[in-house]
CSV table of N, CA, C and O in Angstrom, one decimal:
chain,number,residue,atom,x,y,z
A,1,UNK,N,88.0,115.7,93.8
A,1,UNK,CA,89.0,114.7,94.7
A,1,UNK,C,90.2,114.5,94.0
A,1,UNK,O,90.1,113.4,93.1
A,2,UNK,N,91.2,114.7,94.2
A,2,UNK,CA,92.6,114.2,93.6
A,2,UNK,C,92.7,112.4,94.1
A,2,UNK,O,92.2,111.9,95.5
A,3,UNK,N,93.1,111.5,93.5
A,3,UNK,CA,93.0,110.0,93.7
A,3,UNK,C,94.5,109.9,93.7
A,3,UNK,O,95.5,110.2,92.8
A,4,UNK,N,95.1,108.7,94.6
A,4,UNK,CA,96.3,108.3,94.3
A,4,UNK,C,96.3,106.9,94.4
A,4,UNK,O,95.7,106.3,95.5
A,5,UNK,N,97.2,106.0,94.0
A,5,UNK,CA,97.3,104.5,94.1
A,5,UNK,C,98.6,104.4,94.6
A,5,UNK,O,99.7,105.0,94.3
A,6,UNK,N,98.8,104.0,95.7
A,6,UNK,CA,99.9,103.7,96.4
A,6,UNK,C,100.0,102.2,96.3
A,6,UNK,O,99.6,101.5,96.4
A,7,UNK,N,101.5,102.0,95.8
A,7,UNK,CA,101.8,100.5,95.5
A,7,UNK,C,103.3,100.1,96.4
A,7,UNK,O,104.0,100.8,96.6
A,8,UNK,N,103.0,99.0,97.2
A,8,UNK,CA,104.0,98.6,98.1
A,8,UNK,C,104.4,96.9,97.7
A,8,UNK,O,103.4,96.2,97.1
A,9,UNK,N,105.5,96.7,98.0
A,9,UNK,CA,106.1,95.2,97.7
A,9,UNK,C,105.5,94.3,99.1
A,9,UNK,O,105.8,93.1,98.8
A,10,UNK,N,105.0,94.6,100.1
A,10,UNK,CA,104.7,93.8,101.0
A,10,UNK,C,103.3,93.7,101.3
A,10,UNK,O,102.6,94.8,101.3
A,11,UNK,N,102.8,92.6,101.7
A,11,UNK,CA,101.4,92.4,102.0
A,11,UNK,C,101.1,93.0,103.3
A,11,UNK,O,102.1,93.1,104.1
A,12,UNK,N,100.0,93.6,103.2
A,12,UNK,CA,99.4,94.4,104.3
A,12,UNK,C,98.5,93.3,105.4
A,12,UNK,O,97.7,92.8,104.6
A,13,UNK,N,98.7,93.4,106.4
A,13,UNK,CA,99.4,94.4,107.5
A,13,UNK,C,101.0,93.8,107.5
A,13,UNK,O,101.0,92.4,107.9
A,14,UNK,N,101.9,94.5,107.7
A,14,UNK,CA,103.2,93.9,107.7
A,14,UNK,C,104.1,94.9,108.4
A,14,UNK,O,103.7,96.2,108.0
A,15,UNK,N,105.2,94.7,109.0
A,15,UNK,CA,105.8,95.6,110.0
A,15,UNK,C,107.0,96.1,108.8
A,15,UNK,O,107.9,96.5,109.1
A,16,UNK,N,107.1,95.7,107.6
A,16,UNK,CA,108.3,96.1,106.7
A,16,UNK,C,107.9,97.8,106.6
A,16,UNK,O,107.1,98.4,106.7
A,17,UNK,N,109.1,98.4,106.3
A,17,UNK,CA,109.3,99.8,106.1
A,17,UNK,C,108.5,100.2,105.1
A,17,UNK,O,107.8,101.4,105.0
A,18,UNK,N,108.5,99.5,104.1
A,18,UNK,CA,107.6,100.1,102.8
A,18,UNK,C,106.2,100.0,103.0
A,18,UNK,O,105.3,101.1,102.7
A,19,UNK,N,105.6,99.0,103.5
A,19,UNK,CA,104.6,98.6,104.0
A,19,UNK,C,104.0,99.8,105.1
A,19,UNK,O,102.8,100.5,105.0
A,20,UNK,N,104.8,100.3,105.8
A,20,UNK,CA,104.8,100.9,106.7
A,20,UNK,C,104.6,102.4,106.4
A,20,UNK,O,103.5,103.2,106.5
A,21,UNK,N,105.5,102.9,105.4
A,21,UNK,CA,105.2,104.3,104.8
A,21,UNK,C,103.8,104.2,104.0
A,21,UNK,O,103.2,105.1,103.9
A,22,UNK,N,103.4,103.4,102.9
A,22,UNK,CA,102.1,103.1,102.6
A,22,UNK,C,101.0,103.2,103.6
A,22,UNK,O,100.0,104.0,103.4
A,23,UNK,N,101.1,102.3,104.7
A,23,UNK,CA,100.1,102.6,105.4
A,23,UNK,C,99.8,103.9,106.3
A,23,UNK,O,99.0,104.5,106.4
A,24,UNK,N,101.1,104.7,106.5
A,24,UNK,CA,101.0,106.1,106.9
A,24,UNK,C,100.2,107.1,105.9
A,24,UNK,O,99.5,107.9,106.2
A,25,UNK,N,100.7,107.1,104.9
A,25,UNK,CA,100.2,107.4,103.5
A,25,UNK,C,98.5,107.4,103.4
A,25,UNK,O,98.0,108.3,103.3
A,26,UNK,N,98.2,106.3,103.7
A,26,UNK,CA,97.0,105.9,103.5
A,26,UNK,C,95.8,106.3,104.5
A,26,UNK,O,94.8,106.6,104.6
A,27,UNK,N,96.7,106.8,105.8
A,27,UNK,CA,95.9,107.2,106.7
A,27,UNK,C,95.9,108.6,106.9
A,27,UNK,O,94.8,109.4,107.2
A,28,UNK,N,96.9,109.5,106.3
A,28,UNK,CA,97.0,111.1,106.4
A,28,UNK,C,96.6,111.5,105.0
A,28,UNK,O,95.9,112.5,105.2
A,29,UNK,N,96.6,111.1,104.0
A,29,UNK,CA,96.2,111.8,102.9
A,29,UNK,C,94.9,111.7,102.7
A,29,UNK,O,94.5,113.1,102.2
A,30,UNK,N,93.7,111.1,103.1
A,30,UNK,CA,92.3,111.4,103.3
A,30,UNK,C,92.0,112.3,104.0
A,30,UNK,O,91.1,113.4,103.6
A,31,UNK,N,92.8,112.8,105.0
A,31,UNK,CA,92.5,114.3,106.0
A,31,UNK,C,92.7,115.3,104.8
A,31,UNK,O,92.5,116.2,105.4
A,32,UNK,N,93.8,115.1,103.9
A,32,UNK,CA,94.1,116.2,103.2
A,32,UNK,C,93.2,116.6,101.6
A,32,UNK,O,93.6,117.3,100.8
A,33,UNK,N,92.1,115.5,101.6
A,33,UNK,CA,91.3,115.5,100.5
A,33,UNK,C,91.5,114.6,99.4
A,33,UNK,O,91.2,114.9,98.4
A,34,UNK,N,92.4,113.7,99.7
A,34,UNK,CA,92.9,112.7,98.4
A,34,UNK,C,92.1,111.6,98.5
A,34,UNK,O,91.7,111.1,100.0
A,35,UNK,N,91.7,110.8,97.7
A,35,UNK,CA,91.1,109.4,97.5
A,35,UNK,C,92.3,108.5,97.3
A,35,UNK,O,92.9,108.4,96.5
A,36,UNK,N,92.3,107.4,98.4
A,36,UNK,CA,93.5,106.9,98.6
A,36,UNK,C,93.0,105.1,98.3
A,36,UNK,O,92.1,104.8,99.0
A,37,UNK,N,94.0,104.5,97.2
A,37,UNK,CA,93.7,103.0,97.2
A,37,UNK,C,95.2,102.4,97.4
A,37,UNK,O,96.2,103.3,96.8
A,38,UNK,N,95.5,101.2,97.7
A,38,UNK,CA,96.4,100.5,97.8
A,38,UNK,C,96.4,99.4,96.8
A,38,UNK,O,95.4,98.5,96.4
A,39,UNK,N,97.7,99.1,96.1
A,39,UNK,CA,98.2,97.6,95.3
A,39,UNK,C,99.1,97.0,95.9
A,39,UNK,O,99.9,97.7,96.2
A,40,UNK,N,99.0,95.8,96.4
A,40,UNK,CA,99.7,95.3,97.4
A,40,UNK,C,99.8,93.8,96.8
A,40,UNK,O,99.0,93.4,96.2
A,41,UNK,N,100.9,92.8,97.1
A,41,UNK,CA,101.2,91.6,96.4
A,41,UNK,C,99.9,90.7,97.1
A,41,UNK,O,99.6,90.9,98.4
A,42,UNK,N,99.5,89.8,96.4
A,42,UNK,CA,98.4,88.8,97.0
A,42,UNK,C,99.0,87.8,97.8
A,42,UNK,O,100.4,87.7,97.8
A,43,UNK,N,98.6,87.1,98.6
A,43,UNK,CA,99.0,85.7,99.4
A,43,UNK,C,99.9,85.0,98.6
A,43,UNK,O,100.8,84.2,99.3
A,44,UNK,N,99.7,84.9,97.5
A,44,UNK,CA,100.9,83.9,96.5
A,44,UNK,C,102.2,84.4,96.3
A,44,UNK,O,103.2,83.6,96.3
A,45,UNK,N,102.4,85.6,96.6
A,45,UNK,CA,103.7,86.5,96.9
A,45,UNK,C,104.2,86.2,97.9
A,45,UNK,O,105.6,86.0,98.0
A,46,UNK,N,103.8,86.4,99.3
A,46,UNK,CA,104.1,86.5,100.6
A,46,UNK,C,103.3,85.4,101.4
A,46,UNK,O,102.2,85.4,101.1
A,47,UNK,N,104.2,84.9,102.5
A,47,UNK,CA,103.2,84.3,103.5
A,47,UNK,C,102.1,85.0,104.0
A,47,UNK,O,102.4,86.3,104.0
A,48,UNK,N,101.0,84.5,104.5
A,48,UNK,CA,100.1,85.4,105.1
A,48,UNK,C,100.5,86.2,106.3
A,48,UNK,O,101.1,85.6,107.1
A,49,UNK,N,100.3,87.6,106.3
A,49,UNK,CA,100.9,88.2,107.6
A,49,UNK,C,99.9,88.8,108.3
A,49,UNK,O,100.3,89.6,109.1
A,50,UNK,N,98.8,88.2,108.3
A,50,UNK,CA,97.6,88.7,109.4
A,50,UNK,C,98.0,87.9,110.8
A,50,UNK,O,97.4,88.2,111.5
A,51,UNK,N,99.2,87.1,110.9
A,51,UNK,CA,99.9,86.7,112.1
A,51,UNK,C,100.6,87.5,113.1
A,51,UNK,O,101.1,87.1,113.7
A,52,UNK,N,101.1,88.7,112.4
A,52,UNK,CA,101.8,89.7,112.8
A,52,UNK,C,101.3,90.3,114.4
A,52,UNK,O,99.9,90.0,114.3
A,53,UNK,N,102.0,90.4,115.2
A,53,UNK,CA,101.5,90.7,116.6
A,53,UNK,C,100.9,91.6,116.7
A,53,UNK,O,100.0,91.7,117.6
A,54,UNK,N,100.8,92.8,116.0
A,54,UNK,CA,100.1,94.0,116.1
A,54,UNK,C,99.6,94.2,114.9
A,54,UNK,O,99.0,95.4,114.8
A,55,UNK,N,98.9,93.2,114.4
A,55,UNK,CA,98.0,93.3,113.0
A,55,UNK,C,96.7,94.2,113.0
A,55,UNK,O,96.4,94.8,112.4
A,56,UNK,N,96.0,94.1,114.3
A,56,UNK,CA,95.0,95.1,114.5
A,56,UNK,C,95.4,96.4,114.4
A,56,UNK,O,94.6,97.3,113.8
A,57,UNK,N,96.4,96.6,115.0
A,57,UNK,CA,96.9,98.2,114.8
A,57,UNK,C,97.4,98.6,113.6
A,57,UNK,O,97.4,100.0,113.4
A,58,UNK,N,97.4,97.6,112.7
A,58,UNK,CA,98.2,98.2,111.3
A,58,UNK,C,97.3,98.3,110.5
A,58,UNK,O,97.4,98.5,109.1
A,59,UNK,N,96.0,98.0,110.7
A,59,UNK,CA,94.9,98.2,109.7
A,59,UNK,C,94.4,99.6,109.0
A,59,UNK,O,94.6,100.7,109.9
A,60,UNK,N,94.2,99.5,108.1
A,60,UNK,CA,93.8,100.8,107.2
A,60,UNK,C,92.5,100.8,106.8
A,60,UNK,O,91.9,99.7,106.5
A,61,UNK,N,92.0,102.1,106.5
A,61,UNK,CA,90.4,102.2,106.0
A,61,UNK,C,90.5,102.3,104.3
A,61,UNK,O,89.3,102.0,103.9
A,62,UNK,N,91.6,102.5,104.0
A,62,UNK,CA,91.6,102.7,102.2
A,62,UNK,C,91.3,101.3,101.7
A,62,UNK,O,91.7,100.2,102.3
A,63,UNK,N,90.5,101.2,100.4
A,63,UNK,CA,90.6,100.0,99.8
A,63,UNK,C,91.9,99.2,99.4
A,63,UNK,O,92.9,100.2,99.0
A,64,UNK,N,92.2,98.1,99.8
A,64,UNK,CA,93.4,97.3,99.3
A,64,UNK,C,93.0,96.2,98.2
A,64,UNK,O,92.5,95.5,98.3
A,65,UNK,N,94.0,96.4,97.2
A,65,UNK,CA,93.8,95.4,96.2
A,65,UNK,C,94.9,94.7,96.1
A,65,UNK,O,96.3,95.2,95.8
A,66,UNK,N,94.6,93.4,96.1
A,66,UNK,CA,95.7,92.2,96.5
A,66,UNK,C,95.9,91.8,94.8
A,66,UNK,O,95.1,91.2,94.3
A,67,UNK,N,97.2,91.8,94.2
A,67,UNK,CA,97.5,91.4,93.1
A,67,UNK,C,97.6,89.9,93.0
A,67,UNK,O,98.3,89.4,93.7
A,68,UNK,N,97.3,89.1,91.8
A,68,UNK,CA,97.4,87.7,91.7
A,68,UNK,C,98.6,87.7,90.8
A,68,UNK,O,98.9,88.5,90.1
A,69,UNK,N,99.7,86.5,91.2
A,69,UNK,CA,100.7,86.5,90.2
A,69,UNK,C,100.3,86.2,88.8
A,69,UNK,O,99.6,85.4,88.4
A,70,UNK,N,100.8,86.6,87.8
A,70,UNK,CA,100.7,86.5,86.2
A,70,UNK,C,102.0,85.6,85.9
A,70,UNK,O,103.1,86.4,86.5
A,71,UNK,N,102.3,85.0,84.9
A,71,UNK,CA,103.2,84.4,84.7
A,71,UNK,C,104.0,83.7,85.6
A,71,UNK,O,105.6,83.7,85.8
A,72,UNK,N,103.4,83.0,86.6
A,72,UNK,CA,104.0,82.4,87.9
A,72,UNK,C,105.0,81.3,87.5
A,72,UNK,O,106.1,81.5,88.1
A,73,UNK,N,105.1,80.7,86.5
A,73,UNK,CA,105.7,79.6,86.0
A,73,UNK,C,107.1,80.2,85.6
A,73,UNK,O,108.2,79.8,85.7
A,74,UNK,N,107.0,81.4,84.6
A,74,UNK,CA,108.2,81.9,84.1
A,74,UNK,C,109.2,82.5,85.6
A,74,UNK,O,110.3,82.5,85.2
A,75,UNK,N,108.2,83.1,86.4
A,75,UNK,CA,109.0,83.7,87.5
A,75,UNK,C,109.8,82.6,88.4
A,75,UNK,O,110.9,82.7,88.6
A,76,UNK,N,109.0,81.3,88.4
A,76,UNK,CA,109.8,80.2,89.1
A,76,UNK,C,111.2,80.1,88.2
A,76,UNK,O,111.9,79.6,89.1
A,77,UNK,N,110.8,80.0,87.2
A,77,UNK,CA,112.2,79.4,86.0
A,77,UNK,C,113.4,80.4,86.5
A,77,UNK,O,114.3,80.1,86.5
A,78,UNK,N,112.9,81.7,86.5
A,78,UNK,CA,114.1,83.0,87.0
A,78,UNK,C,114.5,82.8,87.9
A,78,UNK,O,115.6,82.7,88.8
């Protein structure tokens, strides 16, 4: 089974366009025989989006890996 890692810049669930595309791909690709995983920013990058009004409708079944910030002090300086 082919595998794909989908990387998006917004934490899931979120209504932004890039996370919407990632969510749609994660929902449809397994039906075509793909093994899907997602890599999204962790809570330290964005405010928690679980309070989205339609958060329950935006959930996906694929594994979601949340990235922790590395070199956070450096990026704060930048």
